[in-house]
């Protein structure tokens, strides 16, 4: 696929055309008014002439008065998507890159002069993109970029999305119409919010913003709840004893593969061993404690009343082989019902490392005292940091309600082989004051 003639800014200026509706300003900005006072000057705004438009083949060359999707503005959250990555995953999950600054370059095709200049600028500033603090993603809609070797993945930090169906470009407003492409830069913060948007000819300003943000200290707080004294010390010791008597089994994680939620075991992503509590009397005792000592805090902090628990697992992270890389707990069809994750530490004083971290909110880590819980939304990106000394034991349930239970049951057709089906059997688990039994599963439960 080839592009038609590239249209430079000078042509628009000579013709007196200003593209007001095609290039949106910041959210809520009225054309003709100044941008947000905190906005980076030089960012594309509604009154600025469009610096560059690629005309896609097979359509008449024309200006389009309204975008198919508006371009993102300052402070807006970048949409999540899955797309093929050059020399990488065929369905790369963009939400997983949160926790570092991200530069997105919608260059469209690497065969045009402005795109060549922009990509050369990225190469000249290669050291900025280390995957720890910042990363770069180019977005191409031109298969010739790959065939001609005009773009290449360079790890760490440099990747490209192959947007040949133009879905990502349309989602982000780069596709002005079926015949027009609007190349531009986006600088995103670690929560994947727009810090600045720039025309493709403003790469120096985009990278200057990135440098300024990298130099600023990051010390945010994640929206998590820490509740002490959920389990008494004797119960914590008992649960650890059950694990040690059994030894546990290797723990995996869920991933959607070819439309089915499947259990994946990958030591590069997660190393942990789990013991599943099957004693119904012990389960009911755990439910009763959570009802009395945890649920009220959850209701007051998040206005959520859990009625069901998924899994009764004692987990062990061991020094040298205990961690869980950044992930979200409800991004597959088989886990979409999960609402809140709970980590109840069983021996907080006996290990080093192993704390929880929420990369979208900065480097701060979280650890509840022995018997205490950290509770957080399953949608938050989080990781269990590597244990560097001793062993960390924790009880790790997920909480949800009746509406979510119906979602879980409806997801049964999407579960892969070996992932247990779920059937509702009336109200149960975390919010039921009588502590009635939850719906039971067949086969192995999602992790």
CSV table of C-alpha atoms in Angstrom, one decimal:
chain,number,residue,atom,x,y,z
A,1,UNK,CA,0.0,0.0,0.0
A,2,UNK,CA,1.4,3.4,-0.9
A,3,UNK,CA,0.4,6.9,0.1
A,4,UNK,CA,-0.5,9.6,-2.3
A,5,UNK,CA,1.4,12.9,-2.3
A,6,UNK,CA,2.4,14.3,1.0
A,7,UNK,CA,0.9,17.7,1.7
A,8,UNK,CA,3.2,20.1,3.5
A,9,UNK,CA,2.1,22.9,5.8
A,10,UNK,CA,3.1,25.6,3.2
A,11,UNK,CA,0.4,24.5,0.8
A,12,UNK,CA,-2.3,25.0,3.4
A,13,UNK,CA,-1.0,28.3,4.4
A,14,UNK,CA,-0.9,29.5,0.8
A,15,UNK,CA,-4.5,28.4,0.3
A,16,UNK,CA,-5.5,30.1,3.5
A,17,UNK,CA,-7.0,26.8,4.9
A,18,UNK,CA,-7.0,26.3,8.7
A,19,UNK,CA,-8.2,22.9,9.8
A,20,UNK,CA,-10.2,23.8,12.9
A,21,UNK,CA,-12.4,20.7,13.4
A,22,UNK,CA,-10.0,18.1,12.1
A,23,UNK,CA,-7.3,18.8,14.8
A,24,UNK,CA,-9.1,19.0,18.1
A,25,UNK,CA,-7.7,21.1,21.0
A,26,UNK,CA,-7.6,20.1,24.6
A,27,UNK,CA,-10.7,18.7,26.1
A,28,UNK,CA,-13.2,21.5,26.7
A,29,UNK,CA,-11.1,24.1,24.7
A,30,UNK,CA,-13.1,26.4,22.5
A,31,UNK,CA,-11.5,27.2,19.1
A,32,UNK,CA,-9.9,30.6,19.2
A,33,UNK,CA,-9.2,30.5,23.0
A,34,UNK,CA,-5.9,29.9,24.7
A,35,UNK,CA,-4.9,26.3,25.6
A,36,UNK,CA,-5.0,25.0,29.2
A,37,UNK,CA,-2.5,27.1,31.2
A,38,UNK,CA,-0.6,23.9,32.1
A,39,UNK,CA,-0.5,22.7,28.5
A,40,UNK,CA,2.8,22.5,26.7
A,41,UNK,CA,3.1,25.3,24.2
A,42,UNK,CA,3.5,24.0,20.7
A,43,UNK,CA,1.0,21.2,21.1
A,44,UNK,CA,-1.4,20.9,18.2
A,45,UNK,CA,-4.5,23.0,19.0
A,46,UNK,CA,-7.7,23.8,17.2
A,47,UNK,CA,-6.5,27.1,15.6
A,48,UNK,CA,-3.1,25.8,14.4
A,49,UNK,CA,-2.8,24.9,10.7
A,50,UNK,CA,-2.4,21.2,10.2
A,51,UNK,CA,1.3,20.6,9.7
A,52,UNK,CA,1.0,17.4,7.6
A,53,UNK,CA,-1.6,15.2,6.1
A,54,UNK,CA,-1.0,11.9,4.3
A,55,UNK,CA,-3.5,11.1,1.6
A,56,UNK,CA,-4.3,7.4,1.6
A,57,UNK,CA,-4.5,5.6,-1.8
A,58,UNK,CA,-7.8,4.7,-3.5
A,59,UNK,CA,-9.7,7.8,-2.3
A,60,UNK,CA,-10.0,11.3,-3.6
A,61,UNK,CA,-7.6,13.9,-2.0
A,62,UNK,CA,-9.7,16.2,0.2
A,63,UNK,CA,-9.8,17.8,3.6
A,64,UNK,CA,-12.3,16.3,6.0
A,65,UNK,CA,-14.2,18.7,8.2
A,66,UNK,CA,-14.7,16.3,11.2
A,67,UNK,CA,-12.5,13.5,12.5
A,68,UNK,CA,-13.8,10.0,12.6
A,69,UNK,CA,-12.5,10.0,16.2
A,70,UNK,CA,-11.2,13.1,18.0
A,71,UNK,CA,-7.5,13.3,18.7
A,72,UNK,CA,-6.6,13.0,22.3
A,73,UNK,CA,-6.2,16.1,24.4
A,74,UNK,CA,-4.1,17.0,27.5
A,75,UNK,CA,-5.0,15.0,30.6
A,76,UNK,CA,-7.1,12.4,28.7
A,77,UNK,CA,-6.5,8.7,29.2
A,78,UNK,CA,-5.1,6.9,26.2
A,79,UNK,CA,-7.4,4.0,25.1
A,80,UNK,CA,-6.2,0.5,25.7
A,81,UNK,CA,-6.0,-1.9,22.7
A,82,UNK,CA,-4.4,-5.0,21.4
A,83,UNK,CA,-2.3,-4.9,18.2
A,84,UNK,CA,0.4,-6.8,16.4
A,85,UNK,CA,3.9,-5.7,17.3
A,86,UNK,CA,6.8,-5.8,14.8
A,87,UNK,CA,9.1,-8.8,15.8
A,88,UNK,CA,6.9,-9.3,18.9
A,89,UNK,CA,3.4,-10.5,20.0
A,90,UNK,CA,0.6,-10.8,17.5
A,91,UNK,CA,-1.7,-9.3,20.1
A,92,UNK,CA,0.4,-6.9,22.2
A,93,UNK,CA,-1.6,-5.6,25.1
A,94,UNK,CA,-0.9,-1.8,25.3
A,95,UNK,CA,-2.2,-1.4,28.8
A,96,UNK,CA,0.8,-3.5,30.1
A,97,UNK,CA,3.2,-0.7,29.2
A,98,UNK,CA,1.9,1.5,32.0
A,99,UNK,CA,4.3,2.4,34.8
A,100,UNK,CA,6.7,4.3,32.6
A,101,UNK,CA,6.5,7.3,30.2
A,102,UNK,CA,5.4,6.4,26.7
A,103,UNK,CA,6.1,8.2,23.4
A,104,UNK,CA,3.7,7.2,20.6
A,105,UNK,CA,4.5,8.3,17.1
A,106,UNK,CA,1.7,7.9,14.6
A,107,UNK,CA,4.0,8.3,11.6
A,108,UNK,CA,1.7,6.3,9.2
A,109,UNK,CA,4.5,5.5,6.7
A,110,UNK,CA,8.3,5.6,7.0
A,111,UNK,CA,8.6,6.6,3.3
A,112,UNK,CA,7.7,10.2,3.7
A,113,UNK,CA,10.1,13.0,4.6
A,114,UNK,CA,8.4,14.1,7.9
A,115,UNK,CA,8.2,10.5,9.1
A,116,UNK,CA,11.8,9.9,8.2
A,117,UNK,CA,12.9,13.0,10.1
A,118,UNK,CA,10.8,12.0,13.1
A,119,UNK,CA,12.2,8.4,13.2
A,120,UNK,CA,15.7,9.8,12.8
A,121,UNK,CA,15.1,12.0,15.8
A,122,UNK,CA,14.1,8.9,17.9
A,123,UNK,CA,17.3,7.2,16.8
A,124,UNK,CA,19.4,10.2,17.8
A,125,UNK,CA,17.8,10.1,21.3
A,126,UNK,CA,18.0,6.3,21.7
A,127,UNK,CA,19.2,6.6,25.3
A,128,UNK,CA,15.9,8.0,26.5
A,129,UNK,CA,14.1,4.8,25.8
A,130,UNK,CA,15.3,2.1,28.3
A,131,UNK,CA,11.9,0.4,29.1
A,132,UNK,CA,12.5,1.3,32.8
A,133,UNK,CA,11.5,5.0,32.7
A,134,UNK,CA,10.4,5.5,29.1
A,135,UNK,CA,9.6,3.5,25.9
A,136,UNK,CA,8.8,4.4,22.3
A,137,UNK,CA,6.1,2.9,20.0
A,138,UNK,CA,5.8,3.9,16.4
A,139,UNK,CA,2.5,3.2,14.6
A,140,UNK,CA,2.6,2.3,10.9
A,141,UNK,CA,-0.3,1.6,8.5
A,142,UNK,CA,2.0,0.9,5.6
A,143,UNK,CA,3.1,-2.8,5.1
A,144,UNK,CA,6.0,-1.5,2.9
A,145,UNK,CA,7.7,-0.2,6.1
A,146,UNK,CA,8.2,-3.9,7.1
A,147,UNK,CA,8.9,-5.3,3.6
A,148,UNK,CA,11.6,-2.6,2.9
A,149,UNK,CA,13.0,-2.8,6.4
A,150,UNK,CA,12.3,0.8,7.1
A,151,UNK,CA,11.5,0.2,10.8
A,152,UNK,CA,13.0,-2.3,13.3
A,153,UNK,CA,12.4,-3.2,16.9
A,154,UNK,CA,15.3,-2.3,19.1
A,155,UNK,CA,15.2,-3.6,22.6
A,156,UNK,CA,15.0,-2.2,25.1
A,157,UNK,CA,12.6,0.6,24.5
A,158,UNK,CA,11.9,0.8,20.7
A,159,UNK,CA,8.9,-1.0,19.2
A,160,UNK,CA,6.4,-0.6,16.4
A,161,UNK,CA,2.7,-1.5,16.1
A,162,UNK,CA,1.6,-2.8,12.7
A,163,UNK,CA,-1.7,-1.1,12.3
A,164,UNK,CA,-2.5,-2.3,8.8
A,165,UNK,CA,-6.2,-2.4,9.5
A,166,UNK,CA,-5.9,1.2,10.8
A,167,UNK,CA,-8.0,0.4,13.9
A,168,UNK,CA,-5.5,1.9,16.4
A,169,UNK,CA,-5.0,5.0,14.2
A,170,UNK,CA,-8.7,5.5,14.0
A,171,UNK,CA,-9.1,5.0,17.8
A,172,UNK,CA,-6.5,7.7,18.5
A,173,UNK,CA,-7.9,10.1,15.9
A,174,UNK,CA,-4.9,9.8,13.5
A,175,UNK,CA,-7.3,8.6,10.8
A,176,UNK,CA,-9.1,11.7,9.8
A,177,UNK,CA,-11.2,9.9,7.1
A,178,UNK,CA,-10.8,6.9,4.9
A,179,UNK,CA,-8.5,9.0,2.7
A,180,UNK,CA,-6.5,11.0,5.2
A,181,UNK,CA,-3.9,10.2,7.9
A,182,UNK,CA,-2.8,12.8,10.4
A,183,UNK,CA,0.7,12.0,11.8
A,184,UNK,CA,1.5,13.2,15.3
A,185,UNK,CA,3.4,12.5,18.5
A,186,UNK,CA,1.8,11.7,21.9
A,187,UNK,CA,3.7,11.8,25.2
A,188,UNK,CA,1.9,9.8,27.9
A,189,UNK,CA,2.6,9.7,31.6
A,190,UNK,CA,3.0,6.4,33.5
A,191,UNK,CA,-0.8,6.2,34.0
A,192,UNK,CA,-1.1,6.4,30.2
A,193,UNK,CA,-2.6,9.9,30.3
A,194,UNK,CA,-1.7,12.5,27.6
A,195,UNK,CA,1.0,14.9,28.8
A,196,UNK,CA,1.3,16.5,25.4
A,197,UNK,CA,0.4,16.1,21.7
A,198,UNK,CA,2.5,17.5,18.9
A,199,UNK,CA,2.5,17.6,15.1
A,200,UNK,CA,5.0,15.3,13.4
A,201,UNK,CA,7.3,18.2,12.8
A,202,UNK,CA,7.5,19.0,16.5
A,203,UNK,CA,9.5,16.0,17.7
A,204,UNK,CA,12.1,18.1,19.5
A,205,UNK,CA,9.4,19.7,21.6
A,206,UNK,CA,7.9,16.2,22.3
A,207,UNK,CA,11.2,14.9,23.5
A,208,UNK,CA,11.9,18.0,25.5
A,209,UNK,CA,8.6,17.4,27.4
A,210,UNK,CA,9.7,13.8,28.0
A,211,UNK,CA,13.0,14.9,29.4
A,212,UNK,CA,11.3,17.4,31.7
A,213,UNK,CA,8.9,14.8,33.0
A,214,UNK,CA,11.6,12.2,33.6
A,215,UNK,CA,13.5,14.8,35.7
A,216,UNK,CA,10.5,15.4,37.9
A,217,UNK,CA,10.2,13.3,41.1
A,218,UNK,CA,7.5,10.6,41.1
A,219,UNK,CA,5.9,9.9,44.4
A,220,UNK,CA,2.2,9.2,44.0
A,221,UNK,CA,-0.2,7.1,46.1
A,222,UNK,CA,-2.1,4.2,44.6
A,223,UNK,CA,-5.9,4.0,45.4
A,224,UNK,CA,-5.4,1.0,47.7
A,225,UNK,CA,-6.9,0.1,51.1
A,226,UNK,CA,-4.7,-1.3,54.0
A,227,UNK,CA,-6.7,-3.0,56.8
A,228,UNK,CA,-4.8,-4.5,59.8
A,229,UNK,CA,-5.9,-7.4,62.0
A,230,UNK,CA,-8.1,-9.4,59.5
A,231,UNK,CA,-6.5,-12.7,60.5
A,232,UNK,CA,-5.2,-13.4,64.0
A,233,UNK,CA,-1.6,-14.6,64.4
A,234,UNK,CA,-2.7,-18.2,65.2
A,235,UNK,CA,-4.6,-18.5,62.0
A,236,UNK,CA,-1.7,-17.1,60.0
A,237,UNK,CA,0.6,-19.7,61.5
A,238,UNK,CA,-1.9,-22.4,60.8
A,239,UNK,CA,-2.2,-21.5,57.1
A,240,UNK,CA,1.6,-21.4,56.8
A,241,UNK,CA,1.7,-24.9,58.4
A,242,UNK,CA,-0.8,-26.3,55.9
A,243,UNK,CA,1.3,-25.0,53.0
A,244,UNK,CA,4.5,-26.4,54.4
A,245,UNK,CA,2.9,-29.8,54.9
A,246,UNK,CA,1.7,-29.9,51.3
A,247,UNK,CA,4.5,-28.0,49.5
A,248,UNK,CA,2.1,-26.3,47.1
A,249,UNK,CA,2.2,-26.4,43.3
A,250,UNK,CA,3.5,-24.1,40.6
A,251,UNK,CA,1.2,-21.2,40.1
A,252,UNK,CA,0.3,-19.9,36.6
A,253,UNK,CA,-1.7,-17.0,35.3
A,254,UNK,CA,-4.6,-16.5,32.9
A,255,UNK,CA,-4.3,-15.3,29.3
A,256,UNK,CA,-6.7,-15.3,26.4
A,257,UNK,CA,-5.3,-17.4,23.5
A,258,UNK,CA,-7.3,-17.8,20.3
A,259,UNK,CA,-10.5,-16.7,22.0
A,260,UNK,CA,-10.2,-19.0,25.1
A,261,UNK,CA,-8.9,-18.2,28.6
A,262,UNK,CA,-6.1,-20.5,29.3
A,263,UNK,CA,-3.8,-21.2,32.2
A,264,UNK,CA,-0.2,-20.2,31.3
A,265,UNK,CA,2.9,-21.2,33.4
A,266,UNK,CA,5.8,-18.9,32.5
A,267,UNK,CA,8.6,-18.5,35.1
A,268,UNK,CA,9.8,-15.4,33.4
A,269,UNK,CA,6.5,-13.7,34.3
A,270,UNK,CA,5.6,-15.3,37.5
A,271,UNK,CA,7.3,-17.6,40.1
A,272,UNK,CA,5.1,-18.7,43.0
A,273,UNK,CA,3.8,-21.8,44.6
A,274,UNK,CA,0.1,-22.2,45.8
A,275,UNK,CA,-1.7,-24.4,48.3
A,276,UNK,CA,-5.5,-24.7,47.7
A,277,UNK,CA,-7.5,-24.8,51.0
A,278,UNK,CA,-10.2,-27.5,50.6
A,279,UNK,CA,-11.3,-27.9,54.2
A,280,UNK,CA,-14.9,-26.4,54.2
A,281,UNK,CA,-14.8,-25.7,58.0
A,282,UNK,CA,-11.7,-23.6,57.6
A,283,UNK,CA,-13.1,-21.9,54.5
A,284,UNK,CA,-16.2,-20.9,56.5
A,285,UNK,CA,-14.0,-19.6,59.3
A,286,UNK,CA,-12.1,-17.4,56.8
A,287,UNK,CA,-15.3,-16.1,55.3
A,288,UNK,CA,-16.6,-15.2,58.7
A,289,UNK,CA,-13.5,-13.2,59.6
A,290,UNK,CA,-13.5,-11.3,56.3
A,291,UNK,CA,-17.2,-10.5,56.8
A,292,UNK,CA,-16.6,-9.1,60.3
A,293,UNK,CA,-13.2,-7.5,59.9
A,294,UNK,CA,-12.8,-6.5,56.2
A,295,UNK,CA,-16.0,-6.0,54.4
A,296,UNK,CA,-17.1,-2.9,56.3
A,297,UNK,CA,-13.9,-1.1,55.4
A,298,UNK,CA,-14.4,-2.1,51.7
A,299,UNK,CA,-17.9,-0.7,51.7
A,300,UNK,CA,-16.8,2.6,53.3
A,301,UNK,CA,-13.8,3.1,51.1
A,302,UNK,CA,-15.1,1.9,47.8
A,303,UNK,CA,-18.9,1.6,48.2
A,304,UNK,CA,-18.7,-2.0,47.2
A,305,UNK,CA,-20.3,-5.0,49.0
A,306,UNK,CA,-18.7,-8.3,48.1
A,307,UNK,CA,-20.9,-11.4,48.2
A,308,UNK,CA,-18.5,-14.0,46.7
A,309,UNK,CA,-14.9,-15.2,47.0
A,310,UNK,CA,-12.9,-16.8,44.2
A,311,UNK,CA,-10.2,-19.2,45.4
A,312,UNK,CA,-8.9,-20.0,48.9
A,313,UNK,CA,-5.1,-20.0,48.2
A,314,UNK,CA,-2.1,-19.8,50.5
A,315,UNK,CA,0.7,-18.5,48.3
A,316,UNK,CA,4.5,-18.6,48.8
A,317,UNK,CA,7.1,-16.4,47.2
A,318,UNK,CA,10.6,-17.6,48.0
A,319,UNK,CA,13.8,-15.6,47.8
A,320,UNK,CA,15.5,-16.0,44.4
A,321,UNK,CA,12.4,-17.4,42.8
A,322,UNK,CA,9.4,-15.4,44.0
A,323,UNK,CA,7.9,-12.6,42.0
A,324,UNK,CA,4.9,-11.7,39.7
A,325,UNK,CA,5.7,-9.2,37.0
A,326,UNK,CA,3.3,-6.2,36.3
A,327,UNK,CA,-0.2,-7.5,35.4
A,328,UNK,CA,-3.9,-6.8,35.9
A,329,UNK,CA,-6.2,-9.4,37.4
A,330,UNK,CA,-9.4,-9.1,35.2
A,331,UNK,CA,-8.3,-8.7,31.6
A,332,UNK,CA,-9.4,-12.1,30.2
A,333,UNK,CA,-12.8,-13.4,29.5
A,334,UNK,CA,-12.4,-15.9,32.3
A,335,UNK,CA,-11.4,-13.3,34.9
A,336,UNK,CA,-13.5,-10.3,33.9
A,337,UNK,CA,-15.8,-10.9,36.9
A,338,UNK,CA,-13.1,-10.1,39.4
A,339,UNK,CA,-13.7,-6.8,41.2
A,340,UNK,CA,-11.2,-6.5,44.1
A,341,UNK,CA,-8.0,-8.4,44.9
A,342,UNK,CA,-7.0,-9.0,48.5
A,343,UNK,CA,-3.5,-9.8,49.8
A,344,UNK,CA,-3.5,-10.9,53.5
A,345,UNK,CA,0.1,-11.2,54.7
A,346,UNK,CA,0.8,-14.2,56.9
A,347,UNK,CA,4.4,-13.4,58.0
A,348,UNK,CA,5.2,-9.7,57.1
A,349,UNK,CA,8.2,-9.6,59.4
A,350,UNK,CA,10.0,-12.7,58.1
A,351,UNK,CA,11.1,-11.6,54.6
A,352,UNK,CA,12.7,-8.8,52.6
A,353,UNK,CA,11.5,-7.5,49.2
A,354,UNK,CA,8.2,-9.0,48.0
A,355,UNK,CA,6.1,-5.9,48.5
A,356,UNK,CA,3.2,-4.8,46.2
A,357,UNK,CA,3.9,-2.0,43.7
A,358,UNK,CA,1.4,-0.2,41.5
A,359,UNK,CA,3.6,1.2,38.6
A,360,UNK,CA,0.9,3.6,37.2
A,361,UNK,CA,1.2,5.5,40.5
A,362,UNK,CA,5.0,5.6,41.0
A,363,UNK,CA,7.7,3.6,42.8
A,364,UNK,CA,6.0,3.4,46.2
A,365,UNK,CA,5.5,-0.1,47.6
A,366,UNK,CA,2.9,-1.5,50.0
A,367,UNK,CA,3.0,-4.1,52.7
A,368,UNK,CA,0.3,-4.9,55.2
A,369,UNK,CA,1.4,-6.1,58.7
A,370,UNK,CA,1.0,-9.8,59.6
A,371,UNK,CA,-2.7,-10.7,59.4
A,372,UNK,CA,-3.5,-7.4,57.6
A,373,UNK,CA,-4.8,-6.9,54.1
A,374,UNK,CA,-4.1,-4.8,51.1
A,375,UNK,CA,-7.2,-4.4,49.0
A,376,UNK,CA,-7.3,-2.9,45.5
A,377,UNK,CA,-9.2,-2.9,42.2
A,378,UNK,CA,-8.4,-5.8,39.9
A,379,UNK,CA,-8.1,-3.3,37.1
A,380,UNK,CA,-5.0,-1.7,38.6
A,381,UNK,CA,-1.6,-2.7,37.1
A,382,UNK,CA,0.4,-4.2,40.0
A,383,UNK,CA,3.3,-6.5,40.7
A,384,UNK,CA,4.7,-8.5,43.5
A,385,UNK,CA,8.3,-7.4,43.8
A,386,UNK,CA,11.0,-10.1,44.0
A,387,UNK,CA,11.6,-11.6,47.4
A,388,UNK,CA,15.2,-11.1,48.3
A,389,UNK,CA,15.4,-12.9,51.7
A,390,UNK,CA,13.2,-15.6,53.3
A,391,UNK,CA,9.8,-16.6,52.2
A,392,UNK,CA,6.6,-14.5,51.9
A,393,UNK,CA,3.3,-16.2,52.7
A,394,UNK,CA,0.0,-14.7,51.8
A,395,UNK,CA,-3.7,-15.5,51.5
A,396,UNK,CA,-4.9,-14.3,48.0
A,397,UNK,CA,-8.6,-14.2,47.3
A,398,UNK,CA,-10.6,-12.2,44.7
A,399,UNK,CA,-13.9,-10.6,45.7
A,400,UNK,CA,-17.0,-10.0,43.5
A,401,UNK,CA,-20.7,-9.7,43.8
A,402,UNK,CA,-23.9,-11.2,42.3
A,403,UNK,CA,-23.8,-9.2,39.1
A,404,UNK,CA,-20.2,-10.3,38.6
A,405,UNK,CA,-21.2,-13.9,39.3
A,406,UNK,CA,-23.5,-13.8,36.4
A,407,UNK,CA,-20.7,-12.4,34.2
A,408,UNK,CA,-18.5,-15.3,35.4
A,409,UNK,CA,-21.1,-17.9,34.6
A,410,UNK,CA,-21.7,-16.4,31.2
A,411,UNK,CA,-18.0,-16.7,30.5
A,412,UNK,CA,-17.9,-20.5,30.7
A,413,UNK,CA,-17.9,-21.0,26.9
A,414,UNK,CA,-14.7,-19.0,26.7
A,415,UNK,CA,-12.7,-21.1,29.1
A,416,UNK,CA,-10.0,-23.3,27.8
A,417,UNK,CA,-9.3,-26.9,28.6
A,418,UNK,CA,-8.5,-27.4,32.3
A,419,UNK,CA,-9.9,-24.1,33.5
A,420,UNK,CA,-12.8,-24.8,35.8
A,421,UNK,CA,-16.4,-23.9,34.8
A,422,UNK,CA,-18.5,-22.0,37.3
A,423,UNK,CA,-22.1,-22.4,38.3
A,424,UNK,CA,-24.0,-20.0,40.6
A,425,UNK,CA,-25.8,-21.6,43.6
A,426,UNK,CA,-27.3,-18.6,45.3
A,427,UNK,CA,-25.6,-15.8,47.4
A,428,UNK,CA,-22.4,-16.8,49.0
A,429,UNK,CA,-19.0,-16.1,50.4
A,430,UNK,CA,-17.6,-12.7,51.3
A,431,UNK,CA,-20.8,-10.7,51.9
A,432,UNK,CA,-23.1,-13.4,53.2
A,433,UNK,CA,-23.3,-12.9,57.0
A,434,UNK,CA,-24.1,-16.5,57.6
A,435,UNK,CA,-21.0,-17.6,55.6
A,436,UNK,CA,-22.8,-19.9,53.2
A,437,UNK,CA,-20.8,-21.9,50.7
A,438,UNK,CA,-19.9,-20.3,47.4
A,439,UNK,CA,-20.7,-21.7,44.1
A,440,UNK,CA,-18.4,-24.6,43.4
A,441,UNK,CA,-16.3,-25.2,40.3
A,442,UNK,CA,-15.3,-28.1,38.2
A,443,UNK,CA,-11.6,-28.7,37.5
A,444,UNK,CA,-9.0,-26.0,38.1
A,445,UNK,CA,-9.9,-22.5,39.1
A,446,UNK,CA,-8.4,-19.5,37.3
A,447,UNK,CA,-5.3,-18.1,39.1
